mmCIF file of C-alpha atoms in Angstrom:
data_model
loop_
_atom_site.group_PDB
_atom_site.id
_atom_site.type_symbol
_atom_site.label_atom_id
_atom_site.label_comp_id
_atom_site.label_asym_id
_atom_site.label_seq_id
_atom_site.Cartn_x
_atom_site.Cartn_y
_atom_site.Cartn_z
ATOM 1 C CA MET A 7 0.000 0.000 0.000
ATOM 2 C CA THR A 8 1.270 3.464 -0.903
ATOM 3 C CA TRP A 9 1.134 6.196 1.713
ATOM 4 C CA THR A 10 -0.529 9.250 0.172
ATOM 5 C CA PRO A 11 -0.605 12.390 2.310
ATOM 6 C CA HIS A 12 -2.972 15.191 1.347
ATOM 7 C CA ALA A 13 -1.748 18.748 0.725
ATOM 8 C CA THR A 14 -4.233 21.348 1.941
ATOM 9 C CA VAL A 15 -4.356 25.091 2.482
ATOM 10 C CA ALA A 16 -6.121 27.146 5.140
ATOM 11 C CA VAL A 17 -6.486 30.892 5.511
ATOM 12 C CA ILE A 18 -6.839 32.996 8.672
ATOM 13 C CA VAL A 19 -8.716 36.243 7.971
ATOM 14 C CA GLU A 20 -9.400 38.653 10.841
ATOM 15 C CA ASP A 21 -11.509 41.767 10.404
ATOM 16 C CA ASP A 22 -11.038 45.099 12.191
ATOM 17 C CA GLN A 23 -13.515 44.019 14.893
ATOM 18 C CA GLY A 24 -11.432 40.989 15.908
ATOM 19 C CA ARG A 25 -13.664 38.461 14.171
ATOM 20 C CA PHE A 26 -12.389 35.553 12.085
ATOM 21 C CA LEU A 27 -13.806 34.449 8.741
ATOM 22 C CA MET A 28 -15.017 30.891 9.278
ATOM 23 C CA VAL A 29 -16.856 28.295 7.261
ATOM 24 C CA GLU A 30 -19.763 26.217 8.543
ATOM 25 C CA GLU A 31 -19.745 22.989 6.542
ATOM 26 C CA HIS A 32 -20.784 19.352 6.319
ATOM 27 C CA SER A 33 -18.047 16.807 7.105
ATOM 28 C CA HIS A 34 -18.540 13.073 7.720
ATOM 29 C CA GLY A 35 -22.214 13.567 8.577
ATOM 30 C CA GLN A 36 -21.504 16.390 11.043
ATOM 31 C CA ILE A 37 -21.791 20.161 10.862
ATOM 32 C CA VAL A 38 -18.388 21.643 11.677
ATOM 33 C CA TYR A 39 -16.522 24.961 11.589
ATOM 34 C CA ASN A 40 -13.213 25.536 9.848
ATOM 35 C CA GLN A 41 -11.135 28.258 8.300
ATOM 36 C CA PRO A 42 -11.582 28.567 4.566
ATOM 37 C CA ALA A 43 -9.553 25.516 3.559
ATOM 38 C CA GLY A 44 -9.228 22.747 1.056
ATOM 39 C CA HIS A 45 -7.038 20.569 -1.097
ATOM 40 C CA VAL A 46 -4.366 21.811 -3.443
ATOM 41 C CA GLU A 47 -5.283 20.643 -6.933
ATOM 42 C CA GLU A 48 -2.855 18.963 -9.293
ATOM 43 C CA ASN A 49 -0.455 21.495 -10.876
ATOM 44 C CA GLU A 50 -1.899 24.316 -8.742
ATOM 45 C CA ARG A 51 0.385 26.735 -6.917
ATOM 46 C CA ILE A 52 -0.119 26.629 -3.144
ATOM 47 C CA LEU A 53 -0.714 30.387 -2.962
ATOM 48 C CA ASP A 54 -3.292 30.171 -5.743
ATOM 49 C CA ALA A 55 -5.031 27.314 -3.911
ATOM 50 C CA ALA A 56 -5.332 29.460 -0.771
ATOM 51 C CA LEU A 57 -6.943 32.306 -2.723
ATOM 52 C CA ARG A 58 -9.236 29.941 -4.650
ATOM 53 C CA GLU A 59 -10.430 28.016 -1.586
ATOM 54 C CA THR A 60 -11.181 31.224 0.315
ATOM 55 C CA LEU A 61 -13.249 32.570 -2.577
ATOM 56 C CA GLU A 62 -15.071 29.268 -3.217
ATOM 57 C CA GLU A 63 -15.913 28.663 0.439
ATOM 58 C CA THR A 64 -16.670 32.196 1.662
ATOM 59 C CA GLY A 65 -17.303 34.381 -1.384
ATOM 60 C CA TRP A 66 -14.502 36.737 -0.230
ATOM 61 C CA LYS A 67 -11.522 37.899 -2.254
ATOM 62 C CA VAL A 68 -8.488 38.220 0.003
ATOM 63 C CA ARG A 69 -4.861 39.325 -0.156
ATOM 64 C CA LEU A 70 -2.429 36.833 1.347
ATOM 65 C CA ASP A 71 -0.202 38.585 3.890
ATOM 66 C CA HIS A 72 1.950 35.944 5.580
ATOM 67 C CA PHE A 73 2.692 32.248 5.778
ATOM 68 C CA LEU A 74 1.739 31.025 9.242
ATOM 69 C CA GLY A 75 3.251 27.552 8.985
ATOM 70 C CA MET A 76 2.801 23.995 7.822
ATOM 71 C CA TYR A 77 0.821 21.778 10.175
ATOM 72 C CA THR A 78 0.562 18.003 10.132
ATOM 73 C CA TYR A 79 -2.623 16.234 11.191
ATOM 74 C CA ARG A 80 -3.628 12.583 11.031
ATOM 75 C CA ALA A 81 -7.417 12.450 11.010
ATOM 76 C CA PRO A 82 -8.791 9.740 13.297
ATOM 77 C CA ALA A 83 -11.969 9.458 11.184
ATOM 78 C CA ASN A 84 -10.146 8.212 8.080
ATOM 79 C CA GLY A 85 -6.470 7.752 9.022
ATOM 80 C CA VAL A 86 -5.368 10.218 6.347
ATOM 81 C CA THR A 87 -2.381 12.474 7.015
ATOM 82 C CA TYR A 88 -2.926 16.091 6.010
ATOM 83 C CA TYR A 89 -0.206 18.682 5.460
ATOM 84 C CA ARG A 90 -1.889 22.037 6.011
ATOM 85 C CA PHE A 91 -0.199 25.134 4.612
ATOM 86 C CA CYS A 92 -1.740 27.961 6.619
ATOM 87 C CA PHE A 93 -1.724 31.624 5.623
ATOM 88 C CA THR A 94 -2.952 34.916 7.027
ATOM 89 C CA ALA A 95 -4.858 37.292 4.783
ATOM 90 C CA THR A 96 -6.751 40.545 4.598
ATOM 91 C CA ALA A 97 -10.327 40.592 3.299
ATOM 92 C CA LEU A 98 -10.636 42.808 0.226
ATOM 93 C CA SER A 99 -14.212 42.469 -0.985
ATOM 94 C CA ARG A 100 -17.224 40.202 -0.988
ATOM 95 C CA ALA A 101 -17.277 38.843 -4.553
ATOM 96 C CA THR A 102 -20.087 36.289 -4.643
ATOM 97 C CA ASP A 103 -22.837 34.626 -2.640
ATOM 98 C CA LYS A 104 -22.308 31.316 -4.474
ATOM 99 C CA LEU A 105 -20.394 28.902 -2.209
ATOM 100 C CA ASP A 106 -19.157 25.311 -2.600
ATOM 101 C CA SER A 107 -21.955 22.748 -2.288
ATOM 102 C CA ASP A 108 -20.818 21.336 1.094
ATOM 103 C CA ILE A 109 -20.630 24.817 2.647
ATOM 104 C CA ILE A 110 -23.607 25.883 4.730
ATOM 105 C CA ALA A 111 -22.476 29.476 5.320
ATOM 106 C CA ALA A 112 -19.547 31.771 5.963
ATOM 107 C CA HIS A 113 -19.473 33.530 9.346
ATOM 108 C CA TRP A 114 -17.387 36.151 11.109
ATOM 109 C CA LEU A 115 -16.788 34.760 14.628
ATOM 110 C CA THR A 116 -14.868 36.111 17.600
ATOM 111 C CA TRP A 117 -12.197 34.121 19.420
ATOM 112 C CA GLU A 118 -14.622 33.635 22.306
ATOM 113 C CA GLU A 119 -17.333 32.281 19.984
ATOM 114 C CA LEU A 120 -14.831 29.863 18.460
ATOM 115 C CA THR A 121 -13.639 28.544 21.803
ATOM 116 C CA ARG A 122 -17.275 27.912 22.777
ATOM 117 C CA LYS A 123 -17.659 25.890 19.555
ATOM 118 C CA GLN A 124 -14.511 23.849 20.226
ATOM 119 C CA GLN A 125 -16.386 20.524 19.972
ATOM 120 C CA GLN A 126 -17.736 21.564 16.559
ATOM 121 C CA LEU A 127 -14.380 22.469 15.005
ATOM 122 C CA ARG A 128 -13.262 20.352 12.059
ATOM 123 C CA SER A 129 -9.914 19.574 13.705
ATOM 124 C CA PRO A 130 -7.677 20.796 16.536
ATOM 125 C CA LEU A 131 -5.704 22.712 13.904
ATOM 126 C CA VAL A 132 -8.491 25.302 13.647
ATOM 127 C CA LEU A 133 -7.771 26.788 17.084
ATOM 128 C CA GLN A 134 -4.046 26.018 16.967
ATOM 129 C CA CYS A 135 -3.616 28.079 13.802
ATOM 130 C CA ILE A 136 -5.573 31.002 15.239
ATOM 131 C CA GLU A 137 -3.583 30.810 18.490
ATOM 132 C CA ASP A 138 -0.324 30.904 16.526
ATOM 133 C CA TYR A 139 -1.627 33.888 14.555
ATOM 134 C CA ARG A 140 -2.708 35.690 17.741
ATOM 135 C CA ASN A 141 0.759 35.039 19.201
ATOM 136 C CA GLY A 142 2.323 36.922 16.280
ATOM 137 C CA ARG A 143 3.688 33.999 14.304
ATOM 138 C CA GLU A 144 4.327 34.966 10.684
ATOM 139 C CA PHE A 145 6.724 34.244 7.878
ATOM 140 C CA PRO A 146 7.104 35.956 4.502
ATOM 141 C CA LEU A 147 5.148 34.412 1.655
ATOM 142 C CA ASP A 148 8.353 33.795 -0.278
ATOM 143 C CA VAL A 149 9.268 30.921 2.045
ATOM 144 C CA ILE A 150 6.939 28.985 -0.260
ATOM 145 C CA VAL A 151 9.089 28.330 -3.310
ATOM 146 C CA GLU A 152 7.159 27.307 -6.403
ATOM 147 C CA PRO A 153 6.946 28.280 -10.084
ATOM 148 C CA GLN A 154 5.618 31.761 -10.778
ATOM 149 C CA THR A 155 3.071 30.418 -13.249
ATOM 150 C CA PRO A 156 1.119 27.192 -13.058
ATOM 151 C CA SER A 157 2.300 24.415 -15.370
ATOM 152 C CA ARG A 158 -1.221 23.505 -16.534
#
């Protein structure tokens, strides 16, 4: 059997009122909360995936500001290992109301609201990433080295 980890992206977006852009979604028969996040597609640049997933899941166009880090998570539900490339971003504009089919809604939630929903978070990485962001962790985007144009 071949081990196949999954490459994913996630984006932390905080507004000027201290609220975080979150996604309410269906996952394994449950309703959970997550950052805008998803899989990197074949031949897709990681930075492009972060922008695409945020738009598809929330309807918001964002500007990526920093790389927060790469997080590893082995999901107990399916045994899959995920490598999550997490970024911070600034919301630019609401571009669409059309969201991915498994998304219920996008919400702006405070840290306190998120900690109260801890049992409904998609994974422990949701709070860990926000905690790292709140603690000032950031790296320049150019630590991600990839081609300037997709090879599609």
